[in-house]
PDB file of C-alpha atoms in Angstrom:
ATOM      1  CA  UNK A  29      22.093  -0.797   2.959  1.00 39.00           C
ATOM      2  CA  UNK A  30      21.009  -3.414   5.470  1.00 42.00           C
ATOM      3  CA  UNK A  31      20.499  -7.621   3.959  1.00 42.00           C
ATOM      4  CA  UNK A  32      17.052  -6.847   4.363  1.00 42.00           C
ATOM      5  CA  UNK A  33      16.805  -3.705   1.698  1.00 42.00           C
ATOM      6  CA  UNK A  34      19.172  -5.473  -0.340  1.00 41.00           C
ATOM      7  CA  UNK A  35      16.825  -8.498  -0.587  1.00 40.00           C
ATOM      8  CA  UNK A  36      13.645  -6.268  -1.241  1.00 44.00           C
ATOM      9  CA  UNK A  37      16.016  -4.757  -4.362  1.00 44.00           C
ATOM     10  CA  UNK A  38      16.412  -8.078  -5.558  1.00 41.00           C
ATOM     11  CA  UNK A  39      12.966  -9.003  -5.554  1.00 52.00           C
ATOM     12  CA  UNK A  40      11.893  -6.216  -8.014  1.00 49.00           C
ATOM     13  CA  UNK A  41      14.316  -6.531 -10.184  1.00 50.00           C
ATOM     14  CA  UNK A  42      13.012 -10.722 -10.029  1.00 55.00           C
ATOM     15  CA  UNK A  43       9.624  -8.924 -10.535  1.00 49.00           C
ATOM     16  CA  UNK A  44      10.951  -6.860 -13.624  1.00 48.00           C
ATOM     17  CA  UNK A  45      12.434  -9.960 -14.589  1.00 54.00           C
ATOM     18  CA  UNK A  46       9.117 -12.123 -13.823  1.00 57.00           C
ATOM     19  CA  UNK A  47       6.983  -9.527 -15.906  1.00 57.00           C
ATOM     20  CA  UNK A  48       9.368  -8.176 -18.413  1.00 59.00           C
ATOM     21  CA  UNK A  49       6.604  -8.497 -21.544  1.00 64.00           C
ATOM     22  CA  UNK A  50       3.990  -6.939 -19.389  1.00 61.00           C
ATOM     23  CA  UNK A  51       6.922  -3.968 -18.339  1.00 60.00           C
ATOM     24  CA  UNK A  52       8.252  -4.049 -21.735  1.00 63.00           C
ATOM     25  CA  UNK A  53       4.737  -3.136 -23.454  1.00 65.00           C
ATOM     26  CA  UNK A  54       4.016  -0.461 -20.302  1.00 62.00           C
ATOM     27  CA  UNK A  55       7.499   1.084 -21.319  1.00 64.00           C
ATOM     28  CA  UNK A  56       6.562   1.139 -25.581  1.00 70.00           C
ATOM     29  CA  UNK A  57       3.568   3.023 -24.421  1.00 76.00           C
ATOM     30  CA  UNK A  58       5.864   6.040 -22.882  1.00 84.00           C
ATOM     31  CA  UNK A  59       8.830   5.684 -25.387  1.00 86.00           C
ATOM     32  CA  UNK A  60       6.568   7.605 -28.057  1.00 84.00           C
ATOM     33  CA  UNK A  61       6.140  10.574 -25.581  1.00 89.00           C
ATOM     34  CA  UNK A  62       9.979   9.940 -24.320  1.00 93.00           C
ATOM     35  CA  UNK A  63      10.891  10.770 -27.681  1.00 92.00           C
ATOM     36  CA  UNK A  64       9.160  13.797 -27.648  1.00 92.00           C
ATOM     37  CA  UNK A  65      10.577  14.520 -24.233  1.00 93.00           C
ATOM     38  CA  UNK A  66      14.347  13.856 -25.930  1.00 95.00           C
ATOM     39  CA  UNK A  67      13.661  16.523 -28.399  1.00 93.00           C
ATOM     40  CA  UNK A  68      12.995  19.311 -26.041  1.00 93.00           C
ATOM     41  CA  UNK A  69      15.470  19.407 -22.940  1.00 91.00           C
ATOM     42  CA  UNK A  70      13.215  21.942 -21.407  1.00 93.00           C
ATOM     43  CA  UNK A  71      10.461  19.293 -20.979  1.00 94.00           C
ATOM     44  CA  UNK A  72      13.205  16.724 -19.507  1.00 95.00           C
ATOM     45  CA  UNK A  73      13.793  19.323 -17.283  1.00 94.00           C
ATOM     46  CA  UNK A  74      10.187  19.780 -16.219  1.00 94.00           C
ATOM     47  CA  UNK A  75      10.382  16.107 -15.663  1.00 95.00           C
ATOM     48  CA  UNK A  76      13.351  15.732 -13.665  1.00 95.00           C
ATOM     49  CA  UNK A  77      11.947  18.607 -11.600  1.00 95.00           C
ATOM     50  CA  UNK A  78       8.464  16.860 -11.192  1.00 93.00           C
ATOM     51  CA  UNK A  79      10.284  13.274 -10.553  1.00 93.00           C
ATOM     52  CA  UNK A  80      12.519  15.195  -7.815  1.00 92.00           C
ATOM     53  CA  UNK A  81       9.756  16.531  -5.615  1.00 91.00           C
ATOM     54  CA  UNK A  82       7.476  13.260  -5.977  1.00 85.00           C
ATOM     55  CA  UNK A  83      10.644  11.080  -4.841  1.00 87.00           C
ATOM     56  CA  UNK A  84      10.806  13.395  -2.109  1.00 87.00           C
ATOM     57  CA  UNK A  85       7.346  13.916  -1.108  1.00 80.00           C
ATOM     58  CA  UNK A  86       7.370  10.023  -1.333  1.00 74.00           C
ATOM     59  CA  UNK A  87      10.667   8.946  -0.015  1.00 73.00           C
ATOM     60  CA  UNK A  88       9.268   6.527   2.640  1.00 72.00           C
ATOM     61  CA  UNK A  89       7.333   4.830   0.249  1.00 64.00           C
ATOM     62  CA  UNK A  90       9.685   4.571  -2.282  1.00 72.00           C
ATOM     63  CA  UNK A  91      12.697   3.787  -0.029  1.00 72.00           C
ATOM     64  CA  UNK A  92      13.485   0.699  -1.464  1.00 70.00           C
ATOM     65  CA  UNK A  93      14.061   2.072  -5.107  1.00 78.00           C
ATOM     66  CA  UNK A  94      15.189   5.537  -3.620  1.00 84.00           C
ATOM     67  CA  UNK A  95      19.204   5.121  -4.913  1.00 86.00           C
ATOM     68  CA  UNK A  96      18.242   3.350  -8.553  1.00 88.00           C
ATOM     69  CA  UNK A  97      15.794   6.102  -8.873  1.00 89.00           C
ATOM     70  CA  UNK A  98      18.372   8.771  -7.825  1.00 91.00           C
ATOM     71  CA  UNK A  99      20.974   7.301 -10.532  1.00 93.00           C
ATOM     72  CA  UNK A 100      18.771   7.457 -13.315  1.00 95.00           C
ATOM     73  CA  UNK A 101      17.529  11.347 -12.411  1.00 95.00           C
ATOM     74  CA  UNK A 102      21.444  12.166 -12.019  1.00 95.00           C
ATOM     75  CA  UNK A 103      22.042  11.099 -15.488  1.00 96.00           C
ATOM     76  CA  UNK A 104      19.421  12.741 -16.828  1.00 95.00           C
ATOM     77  CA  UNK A 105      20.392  15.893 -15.095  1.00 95.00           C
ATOM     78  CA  UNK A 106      24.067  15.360 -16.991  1.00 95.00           C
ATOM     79  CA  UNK A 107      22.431  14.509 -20.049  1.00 95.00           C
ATOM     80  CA  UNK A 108      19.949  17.570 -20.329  1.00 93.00           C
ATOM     81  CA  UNK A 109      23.179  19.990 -18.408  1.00 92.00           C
ATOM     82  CA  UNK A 110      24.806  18.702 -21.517  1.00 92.00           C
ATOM     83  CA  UNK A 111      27.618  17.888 -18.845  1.00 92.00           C
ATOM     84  CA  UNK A 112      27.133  14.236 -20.231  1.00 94.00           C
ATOM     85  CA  UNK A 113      27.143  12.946 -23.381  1.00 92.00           C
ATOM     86  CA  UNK A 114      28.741   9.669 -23.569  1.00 93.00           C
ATOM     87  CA  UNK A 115      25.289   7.806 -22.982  1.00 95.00           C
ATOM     88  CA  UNK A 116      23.372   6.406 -26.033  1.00 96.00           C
ATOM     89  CA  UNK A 117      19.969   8.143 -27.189  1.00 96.00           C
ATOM     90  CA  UNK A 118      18.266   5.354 -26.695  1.00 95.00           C
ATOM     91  CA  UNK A 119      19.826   4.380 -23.006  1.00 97.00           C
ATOM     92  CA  UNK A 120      18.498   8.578 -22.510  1.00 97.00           C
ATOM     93  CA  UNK A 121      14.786   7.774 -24.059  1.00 96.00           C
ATOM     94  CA  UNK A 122      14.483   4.337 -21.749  1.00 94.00           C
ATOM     95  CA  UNK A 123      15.214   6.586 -18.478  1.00 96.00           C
ATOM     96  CA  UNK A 124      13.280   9.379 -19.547  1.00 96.00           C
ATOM     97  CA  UNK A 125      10.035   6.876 -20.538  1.00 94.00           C
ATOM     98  CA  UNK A 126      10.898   5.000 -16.896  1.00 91.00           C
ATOM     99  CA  UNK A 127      10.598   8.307 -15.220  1.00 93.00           C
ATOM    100  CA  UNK A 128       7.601   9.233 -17.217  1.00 93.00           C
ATOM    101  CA  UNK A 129       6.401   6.054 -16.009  1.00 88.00           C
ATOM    102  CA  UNK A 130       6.888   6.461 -12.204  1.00 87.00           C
ATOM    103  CA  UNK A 131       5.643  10.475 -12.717  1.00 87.00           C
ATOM    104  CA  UNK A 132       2.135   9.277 -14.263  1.00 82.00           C
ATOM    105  CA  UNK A 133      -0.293   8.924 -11.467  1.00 73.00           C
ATOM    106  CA  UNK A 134      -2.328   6.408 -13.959  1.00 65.00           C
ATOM    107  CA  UNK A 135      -0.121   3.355 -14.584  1.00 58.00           C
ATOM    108  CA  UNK A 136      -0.848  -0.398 -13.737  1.00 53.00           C
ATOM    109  CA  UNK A 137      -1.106   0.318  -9.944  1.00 51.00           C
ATOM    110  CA  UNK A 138      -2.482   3.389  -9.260  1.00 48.00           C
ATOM    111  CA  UNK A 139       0.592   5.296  -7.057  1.00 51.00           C
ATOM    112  CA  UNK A 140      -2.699   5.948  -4.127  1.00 47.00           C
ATOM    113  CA  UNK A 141      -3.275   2.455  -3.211  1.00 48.00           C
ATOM    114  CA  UNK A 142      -1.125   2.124  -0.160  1.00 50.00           C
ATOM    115  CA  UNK A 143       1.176  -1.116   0.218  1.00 54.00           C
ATOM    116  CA  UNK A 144       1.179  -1.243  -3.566  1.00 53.00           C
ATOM    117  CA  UNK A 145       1.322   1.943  -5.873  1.00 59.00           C
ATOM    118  CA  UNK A 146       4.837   1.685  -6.575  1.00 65.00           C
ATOM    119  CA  UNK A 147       5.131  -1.840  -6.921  1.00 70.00           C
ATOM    120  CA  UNK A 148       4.745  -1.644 -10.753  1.00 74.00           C
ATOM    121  CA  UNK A 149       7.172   2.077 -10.433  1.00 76.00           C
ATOM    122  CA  UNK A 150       9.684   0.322  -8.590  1.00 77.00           C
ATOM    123  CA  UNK A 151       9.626  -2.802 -11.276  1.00 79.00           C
ATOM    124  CA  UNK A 152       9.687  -0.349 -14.028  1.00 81.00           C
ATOM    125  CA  UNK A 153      12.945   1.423 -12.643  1.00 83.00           C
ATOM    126  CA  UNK A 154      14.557  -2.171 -12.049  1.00 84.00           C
ATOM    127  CA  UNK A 155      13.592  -3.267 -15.869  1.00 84.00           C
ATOM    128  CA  UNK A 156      14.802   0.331 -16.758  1.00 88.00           C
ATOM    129  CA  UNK A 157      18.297  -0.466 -15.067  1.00 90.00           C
ATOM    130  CA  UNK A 158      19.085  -3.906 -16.176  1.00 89.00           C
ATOM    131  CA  UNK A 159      18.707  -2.894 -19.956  1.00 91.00           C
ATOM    132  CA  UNK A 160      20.469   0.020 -19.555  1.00 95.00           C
ATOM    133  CA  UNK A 161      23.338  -1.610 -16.980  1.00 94.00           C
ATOM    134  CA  UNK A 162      26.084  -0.675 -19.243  1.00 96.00           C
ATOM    135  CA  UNK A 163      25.714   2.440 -19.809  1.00 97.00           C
ATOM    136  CA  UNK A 164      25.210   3.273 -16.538  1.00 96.00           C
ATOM    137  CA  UNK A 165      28.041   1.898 -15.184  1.00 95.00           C
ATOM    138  CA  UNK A 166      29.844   4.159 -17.550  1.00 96.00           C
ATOM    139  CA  UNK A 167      28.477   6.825 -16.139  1.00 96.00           C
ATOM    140  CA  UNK A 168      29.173   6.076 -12.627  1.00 94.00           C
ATOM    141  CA  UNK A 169      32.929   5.683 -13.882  1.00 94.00           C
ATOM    142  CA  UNK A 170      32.421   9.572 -15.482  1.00 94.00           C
ATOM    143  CA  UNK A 171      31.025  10.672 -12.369  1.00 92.00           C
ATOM    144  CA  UNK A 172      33.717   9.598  -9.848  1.00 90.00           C
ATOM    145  CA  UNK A 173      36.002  11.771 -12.534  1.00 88.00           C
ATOM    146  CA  UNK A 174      33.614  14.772 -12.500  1.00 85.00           C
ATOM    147  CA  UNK A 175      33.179  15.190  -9.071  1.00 76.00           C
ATOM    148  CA  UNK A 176      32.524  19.612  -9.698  1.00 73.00           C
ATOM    149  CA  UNK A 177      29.248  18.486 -12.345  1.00 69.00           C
ATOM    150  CA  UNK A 178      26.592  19.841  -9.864  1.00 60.00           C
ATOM    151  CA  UNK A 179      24.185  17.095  -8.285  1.00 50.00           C
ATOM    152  CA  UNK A 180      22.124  19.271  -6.028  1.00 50.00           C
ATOM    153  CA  UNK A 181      19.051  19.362  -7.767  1.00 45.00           C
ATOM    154  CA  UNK A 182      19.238  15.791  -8.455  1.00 44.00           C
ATOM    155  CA  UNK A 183      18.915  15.019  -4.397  1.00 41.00           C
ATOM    156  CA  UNK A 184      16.584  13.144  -3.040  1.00 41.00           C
ATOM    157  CA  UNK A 185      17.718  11.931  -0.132  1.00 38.00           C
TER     158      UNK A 185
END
């Protein structure tokens, strides 16, 4: 990644940072349906699925979240696969409400208005990430280890 994209990844998670109450009371609105989500892996998978083809379909748009995004989908993909289990229930039910979040076409910037849909997707990843930074360095760690768990369906590249 060039300075540039580095320096746009900083500034959301400053955002995330800047407007961690507002994100924080966006993100207790979808932990109430994540939970619901945790307790039926076929819905998680219906999510990951959905999240998948919208980070596709949106790719440009989203390119400067596109790799935080991808991490959090590949450990729910372990997670639901069962192929991971090290990560804490509630580390699983903030990534599953953060991809609720960026799935929902009705958050605090509409996903249509161009230049700025994401903007509160992409801040709700980086908040996502940085409470959740442990864990999900742990997972990296697993995943260097566990090179044959399958990732395919996780691409969005």
């Amino acid at each position: 990644m060039n300075e540039e994209g580095k320096k746009k990844n900083f500034n959301f998670f400053k955002i995330a940072n800047e407007n961690r109450e507002k994100y924080k009371e966006g993100y207790k609105k979808y932990e109430s349906k994540a939970r619901e989500y945790f307790n039926d892996k076929e819905k998680v998978k219906g999510l990951f699925i959905e999240a998948t083809q919208k980070a596709e379909t949106d790719k440009d748009a989203l390119d400067e979240i596109i790799e935080k995004l991808q991490l959090l989908l590949e450990v729910l993909q372990a997670w639901y696969k069962g192929t991971y289990k090290e990560i804490p229930k509630k580390s699983i039910i903030m990534i599953i409400a953060a991809i609720i979040y960026f799935v929902s076409p009705v958050d605090l910037i509409p996903d249509f208005i161009v230049g700025a849909g994401y903007i509160d997707d992409a801040a709700v990843v980086a908040f996502a990430i940085k409470q959740i930074a442990e864990d999900l360095e742990k997972f990296k760690l697993w995943k260097e280890t566990n090179v044959d768990w399958n990732t395919e369906e996780a691409s969005t590249k």
